[in-house]
Short mmCIF file of C-alpha atoms in Angstrom, two decimals:
data_model
loop_
_atom_site.label_atom_id
_atom_site.label_comp_id
_atom_site.label_asym_id
_atom_site.label_seq_id
_atom_site.Cartn_x
_atom_site.Cartn_y
_atom_site.Cartn_z
CA MET A 1 12.01 4.86 -20.65
CA THR A 2 14.86 3.17 -18.84
CA GLN A 3 15.18 -0.44 -19.45
CA ILE A 4 14.30 -2.53 -16.29
CA ASP A 5 16.68 -5.18 -15.30
CA PRO A 6 14.57 -8.35 -14.81
CA ARG A 7 16.79 -9.70 -12.03
CA ALA A 8 17.04 -6.58 -10.20
CA LEU A 9 13.14 -6.36 -10.33
CA ARG A 10 12.69 -9.71 -9.02
CA ASP A 11 14.99 -8.98 -6.22
CA ALA A 12 12.92 -5.90 -5.41
CA PHE A 13 9.73 -7.93 -5.54
CA GLY A 14 11.41 -10.25 -3.14
CA ALA A 15 11.73 -7.57 -0.40
CA PHE A 16 7.87 -8.13 0.16
CA MET A 17 7.49 -10.82 2.81
CA THR A 18 5.05 -13.36 1.86
CA GLY A 19 3.61 -16.73 3.01
CA VAL A 20 4.55 -19.93 1.22
CA THR A 21 1.85 -22.26 -0.40
CA VAL A 22 1.77 -25.35 -2.44
CA VAL A 23 -0.97 -24.96 -5.16
CA THR A 24 -2.54 -28.31 -5.98
CA ALA A 25 -4.97 -29.78 -8.69
CA HIS A 26 -5.34 -32.88 -10.75
CA ASP A 27 -4.44 -33.24 -14.39
CA ALA A 28 -6.71 -34.68 -17.18
CA ASP A 29 -5.83 -38.19 -16.14
CA GLY A 30 -6.74 -37.52 -12.49
CA ASN A 31 -3.17 -37.39 -11.35
CA PRO A 32 -2.29 -34.93 -8.61
CA LEU A 33 -0.17 -31.97 -9.53
CA GLY A 34 1.32 -29.19 -7.46
CA PHE A 35 3.94 -26.43 -7.23
CA THR A 36 5.22 -24.11 -4.52
CA ALA A 37 3.97 -20.60 -4.87
CA ASN A 38 4.17 -17.27 -2.80
CA SER A 39 2.17 -15.26 -5.39
CA PHE A 40 -0.92 -15.93 -3.46
CA THR A 41 -3.58 -13.40 -2.12
CA SER A 42 -7.06 -13.07 -0.96
CA VAL A 43 -9.46 -11.25 -3.41
CA SER A 44 -12.88 -11.13 -2.26
CA LEU A 45 -15.07 -12.19 0.69
CA ASP A 46 -18.39 -12.07 -1.13
CA PRO A 47 -17.96 -13.97 -3.10
CA PRO A 48 -15.02 -15.75 -1.54
CA LEU A 49 -12.13 -15.46 -4.05
CA VAL A 50 -8.43 -16.00 -3.98
CA LEU A 51 -5.78 -15.78 -6.65
CA VAL A 52 -2.39 -17.35 -7.50
CA CYS A 53 -0.20 -16.63 -10.42
CA LEU A 54 1.13 -19.39 -12.64
CA ALA A 55 4.13 -18.94 -14.86
CA ASN A 56 3.38 -19.60 -18.56
CA SER A 57 6.68 -21.64 -18.61
CA SER A 58 5.48 -23.96 -15.83
CA ARG A 59 5.01 -27.53 -16.65
CA ASN A 60 1.78 -27.58 -14.83
CA TYR A 61 0.51 -24.74 -17.10
CA ALA A 62 -1.62 -26.83 -19.59
CA ALA A 63 -3.14 -28.84 -16.85
CA LEU A 64 -3.94 -25.94 -14.52
CA SER A 65 -5.15 -23.61 -17.10
CA GLN A 66 -7.93 -26.23 -17.93
CA ALA A 67 -8.68 -27.38 -14.50
CA LYS A 68 -12.01 -27.24 -12.85
CA GLY A 69 -10.49 -26.10 -9.63
CA PHE A 70 -7.44 -25.95 -7.53
CA ALA A 71 -6.38 -25.88 -3.74
CA VAL A 72 -4.01 -23.54 -1.91
CA ASN A 73 -2.18 -25.15 0.83
CA ILE A 74 -0.66 -22.56 3.17
CA LEU A 75 2.51 -24.04 4.67
CA ALA A 76 3.42 -24.06 8.31
CA GLU A 77 6.83 -23.22 9.77
CA THR A 78 7.76 -26.90 10.05
CA GLN A 79 7.06 -27.56 6.37
CA VAL A 80 10.24 -26.09 4.67
CA ASP A 81 10.95 -29.55 3.25
CA VAL A 82 7.41 -29.61 1.59
CA SER A 83 8.15 -26.22 0.05
CA ASN A 84 11.52 -27.45 -1.26
CA THR A 85 9.95 -30.70 -2.65
CA PHE A 86 7.24 -28.95 -4.73
CA ALA A 87 9.67 -26.29 -5.80
CA ARG A 88 11.97 -28.80 -7.51
CA PRO A 89 11.62 -31.18 -10.42
CA VAL A 90 10.95 -34.12 -8.00
CA GLU A 91 9.34 -37.23 -9.69
CA ASP A 92 6.72 -38.14 -7.13
CA ARG A 93 6.23 -34.87 -4.98
CA PHE A 94 3.18 -36.21 -3.21
CA ALA A 95 5.09 -39.12 -1.77
CA ALA A 96 6.73 -36.52 0.59
CA VAL A 97 3.45 -35.23 2.14
CA ASP A 98 0.39 -36.55 3.79
CA TRP A 99 -2.60 -35.45 1.68
CA ARG A 100 -6.11 -36.23 0.85
CA PRO A 101 -8.71 -34.87 -1.67
CA GLY A 102 -10.53 -31.90 -0.26
CA PRO A 103 -14.34 -31.45 -0.35
CA HIS A 104 -14.37 -30.07 -3.80
CA GLY A 105 -11.71 -32.57 -5.03
CA SER A 106 -8.20 -30.91 -5.22
CA PRO A 107 -5.38 -32.27 -2.85
CA VAL A 108 -5.18 -30.79 0.52
CA PHE A 109 -2.37 -31.38 3.02
CA ASP A 110 -2.05 -32.29 6.60
CA GLY A 111 -0.18 -30.06 9.16
CA VAL A 112 -0.75 -26.80 7.01
CA SER A 113 -1.64 -23.48 8.57
CA ALA A 114 -4.76 -23.40 6.43
CA TRP A 115 -6.04 -24.71 3.11
CA PHE A 116 -8.47 -23.53 0.47
CA ASP A 117 -10.27 -25.81 -1.90
CA CYS A 118 -11.59 -23.86 -4.89
CA SER A 119 -13.51 -24.13 -8.03
CA MET A 120 -12.09 -22.02 -11.01
CA PHE A 121 -13.82 -18.83 -11.04
CA ASN A 122 -11.72 -17.24 -13.94
CA THR A 123 -8.30 -17.10 -15.41
CA VAL A 124 -6.44 -13.90 -16.74
CA ASP A 125 -3.59 -13.56 -18.98
CA ALA A 126 -1.03 -11.13 -17.58
CA GLY A 127 2.21 -10.92 -19.15
CA ASP A 128 4.46 -14.06 -18.63
CA HIS A 129 1.93 -15.43 -15.99
CA LEU A 130 -1.56 -16.58 -15.92
CA ILE A 131 -3.69 -15.64 -12.99
CA LEU A 132 -5.93 -18.25 -11.59
CA ILE A 133 -8.90 -16.98 -9.70
CA GLY A 134 -10.58 -19.43 -7.47
CA LYS A 135 -13.92 -19.32 -5.64
CA VAL A 136 -13.30 -20.99 -2.14
CA GLU A 137 -15.72 -23.87 -1.73
CA ALA A 138 -14.19 -25.32 1.48
CA PHE A 139 -11.51 -24.43 3.73
CA GLU A 140 -9.86 -25.18 7.10
CA ASN A 141 -7.79 -22.95 9.43
CA THR A 142 -5.39 -24.23 11.98
CA PRO A 143 -3.24 -22.65 14.78
CA HIS A 144 0.08 -23.68 13.10
CA PRO A 145 2.32 -20.71 12.60
CA GLY A 146 2.87 -19.97 8.87
CA LEU A 147 6.01 -20.15 6.93
CA GLY A 148 7.36 -16.86 5.52
CA TYR A 149 9.59 -15.98 2.55
CA ALA A 150 11.58 -12.78 1.79
CA ARG A 151 14.56 -11.79 -0.06
CA GLY A 152 15.19 -15.35 -1.27
CA ALA A 153 15.05 -17.03 2.32
CA TYR A 154 12.58 -18.51 4.42
CA VAL A 155 11.37 -16.69 7.59
CA THR A 156 10.27 -18.61 10.61
CA PRO A 157 9.40 -16.18 13.41
CA ALA A 158 8.24 -18.62 15.95
CA ALA A 159 11.19 -20.90 15.52
CA GLU A 160 13.68 -18.19 15.41
CA ALA A 161 12.51 -16.87 18.81
CA GLU A 162 14.55 -19.74 20.20
CA ALA A 163 17.77 -17.85 19.40
CA LEU A 164 16.74 -15.26 22.01
CA SER A 165 15.79 -17.74 24.58
CA ARG A 166 19.44 -17.96 26.03
CA SER A 167 19.30 -14.15 27.09
CA THR A 168 19.50 -13.47 30.82
CA HIS A 169 16.34 -12.77 32.81
CA LEU A 170 14.13 -13.62 29.68
CA ARG A 171 10.27 -13.59 30.33
CA ILE A 172 7.71 -14.61 27.79
CA SER A 173 3.96 -14.15 27.49
CA ALA A 174 1.32 -15.72 25.25
CA LEU A 175 -1.24 -13.39 23.59
CA ILE A 176 -3.74 -16.18 22.78
CA GLU A 177 -6.44 -14.95 20.52
CA HIS A 178 -9.67 -16.42 19.34
CA GLY A 179 -12.67 -14.59 17.51
CA GLY A 180 -11.16 -11.23 18.52
CA LYS A 181 -10.94 -12.23 22.11
CA VAL A 182 -7.86 -12.64 24.25
CA LEU A 183 -7.01 -15.11 27.00
CA LEU A 184 -6.60 -13.36 30.12
CA LEU A 185 -5.88 -14.71 33.71
CA ASP A 186 -6.37 -13.41 37.23
CA ASP A 187 -3.03 -12.42 38.70
CA GLY A 188 -4.25 -13.45 42.17
CA GLU A 189 -4.76 -9.87 43.28
CA GLY A 190 -7.91 -9.20 41.24
CA ARG A 191 -6.24 -7.84 38.25
CA LEU A 192 -5.90 -9.15 34.75
CA THR A 193 -2.68 -10.49 33.08
CA LEU A 194 -1.65 -12.60 30.12
CA PRO A 195 -0.29 -16.19 30.54
CA GLU A 196 3.56 -15.60 31.24
CA THR A 197 6.58 -17.16 32.64
CA ASP A 198 10.33 -16.76 33.22
CA VAL A 199 12.49 -18.76 30.78
CA GLY A 200 14.92 -21.26 32.12
CA LYS A 201 17.31 -23.75 30.56
CA GLU A 202 14.56 -25.25 28.84
CA GLY A 203 14.39 -22.41 26.24
CA ALA A 204 11.63 -20.07 24.99
CA SER A 205 9.91 -22.61 22.67
CA ALA A 206 9.45 -25.32 25.52
CA ALA A 207 8.42 -22.53 27.95
CA LEU A 208 5.80 -21.22 25.54
CA ALA A 209 4.44 -24.63 24.92
CA ARG A 210 4.35 -25.22 28.56
CA LEU A 211 2.34 -21.85 29.13
CA ILE A 212 -0.25 -22.91 26.36
CA ALA A 213 -0.66 -26.25 27.92
CA GLN A 214 -1.17 -25.03 31.32
CA SER A 215 -3.94 -22.67 29.94
CA GLY A 216 -5.65 -25.58 28.38
CA ALA A 217 -6.29 -23.48 25.20
CA ASP A 218 -6.46 -25.12 21.83
CA ALA A 219 -3.53 -23.14 20.35
CA GLU A 220 0.09 -23.69 19.28
CA PRO A 221 3.09 -21.47 19.49
CA GLY A 222 2.83 -18.41 17.34
CA PHE A 223 4.62 -15.40 16.09
CA ILE A 224 6.63 -12.81 18.01
CA TYR A 225 4.34 -9.89 18.52
CA SER A 226 6.47 -7.78 20.85
CA VAL A 227 10.04 -7.76 22.14
CA TYR A 228 11.14 -5.17 24.60
CA GLU A 229 13.54 -4.60 27.41
CA ASP A 230 11.89 -4.04 30.67
CA ASP A 231 14.51 -1.74 32.44
CA ALA A 232 12.44 -1.47 35.66
CA ARG A 233 12.46 -5.29 36.07
CA GLU A 234 15.78 -5.81 34.38
CA THR A 235 14.30 -8.49 31.96
CA GLN A 236 13.77 -8.94 28.39
CA HIS A 237 10.16 -9.66 27.53
CA ILE A 238 8.95 -11.52 24.29
CA SER A 239 5.28 -11.88 23.69
CA PHE A 240 4.02 -14.39 21.11
CA LEU A 241 0.81 -13.84 19.20
CA CYS A 242 -0.96 -17.31 19.06
CA GLN A 243 -4.34 -18.22 17.41
CA ALA A 244 -6.62 -20.58 19.23
CA GLY A 245 -8.79 -23.06 17.45
CA SER A 246 -11.75 -22.72 20.06
CA ASP A 247 -12.46 -20.77 23.17
CA ALA A 248 -12.13 -23.85 25.23
CA THR A 249 -9.76 -23.24 28.21
CA SER A 250 -8.89 -24.71 31.67
CA GLU A 251 -7.48 -21.34 33.11
CA GLY A 252 -8.73 -17.78 32.57
CA LEU A 253 -11.18 -16.54 29.98
CA PHE A 254 -11.24 -15.27 26.53
CA THR A 255 -12.25 -11.67 26.92
CA GLU A 256 -12.98 -8.71 24.76
CA LEU A 257 -10.64 -5.91 25.00
CA SER A 258 -13.09 -3.30 26.05
CA LYS A 259 -11.87 -0.13 27.87
CA SER A 260 -13.07 -1.61 31.28
CA THR A 261 -11.12 -4.86 30.57
CA LEU A 262 -7.96 -2.88 29.75
CA MET A 263 -8.17 -0.81 32.73
CA SER A 264 -8.17 -4.08 34.85
CA VAL A 265 -4.81 -5.23 33.25
CA ALA A 266 -2.17 -5.24 35.99
CA ASP A 267 0.92 -4.40 33.95
CA PRO A 268 0.69 -1.07 32.13
CA VAL A 269 3.21 -2.33 29.51
CA ILE A 270 0.96 -5.35 28.71
CA CYS A 271 -1.98 -3.09 28.79
CA THR A 272 -0.50 -0.82 26.03
CA MET A 273 0.34 -3.90 23.93
CA LEU A 274 -3.10 -5.16 24.24
CA GLU A 275 -4.54 -1.69 23.15
CA ARG A 276 -2.33 -1.94 20.13
CA PHE A 277 -3.58 -5.47 19.34
CA ALA A 278 -7.17 -4.24 19.62
CA THR A 279 -6.55 -1.57 17.16
CA GLU A 280 -4.51 -3.77 14.74
CA SER A 281 -7.27 -6.49 14.97
CA ARG A 282 -9.87 -4.11 13.67
CA MET A 283 -7.65 -2.95 10.92
CA GLY A 284 -6.19 -6.25 9.98
CA ASN A 285 -2.67 -4.72 9.87
CA PHE A 286 -0.26 -6.21 12.38
CA GLY A 287 3.25 -5.34 13.45
CA VAL A 288 6.06 -6.45 15.66
CA TYR A 289 7.13 -4.03 18.54
CA PHE A 290 10.82 -3.53 19.29
CA GLY A 291 11.89 -1.24 22.03
CA ASN A 292 11.60 -0.94 25.87
CA GLN A 293 8.83 -0.58 28.30
CA VAL A 294 8.39 3.01 27.35
CA THR A 295 9.21 3.62 23.83
CA GLY A 296 10.02 1.78 20.60
CA LYS A 297 9.12 1.06 16.94
CA ILE A 298 6.56 -1.19 15.22
CA ALA A 299 7.72 -2.91 12.13
CA ARG A 300 4.55 -3.76 9.96
CA VAL A 301 4.55 -7.37 8.75
CA THR A 302 1.27 -7.82 7.00
CA SER A 303 -1.58 -5.67 5.68
CA GLY A 304 -5.14 -6.44 5.02
CA SER A 305 -6.29 -6.62 1.41
#
């Protein structure tokens, strides 16, 4: 068997884009501890289980291998500094973040995309790592877009959309989702549409924030879901997928994407995008569309487990 180059293997593993988390717990003396990790995944819904991998060489190994539980904090795009702090040998890492004990006791952070406070379900030795399997005792999910990581670099899809915001004739839409339903507005002619607007000097991020504010939805700017050239209108269109924390809204209505609903969507390109979203929501396998109003490609970015 050909010997595997560990560095080359690590680089290959890094091609898989992940989220970024900080795993936290308490040591035997009750002091908070934590480290940055992207080796996190969901395991089971019944019972609710998650796992994270801990290097045997970690200075937290002894404490975490004996801990009664741990928390996983999924970092938001704005928390690159938090990731860096918990990835380095900083003396007091927790001074750099607002945190509190979770319902089960482990430290949970403010401003994250989500957190899971877990009891220790099992530990499994696996090569040079220890697999920590936690049973979710409490969790919180927020609309904050999550921080990504791939090939040794952070990925911030929502923030990076600003780089596209200076394009001529740029139009954006907000695909705001809650509980499988999408916020749709009346276009004034009895047809349905997404919240959308032209982007001016304010930039895409500010325009998207304005769209969400006008809708009254409890949502924040999210990930790019579709980028396409609309040759017929001579515009570039970017649609952002945003998650709402509730179904409250001052404009429009969160609506199931049934066949009759889709038939009422005014723009056939938006209708096709919503059909794709309905399918991907059921499969739990989302992608980003690149192309024009007729044809393009979908780059898969996450898969259900």
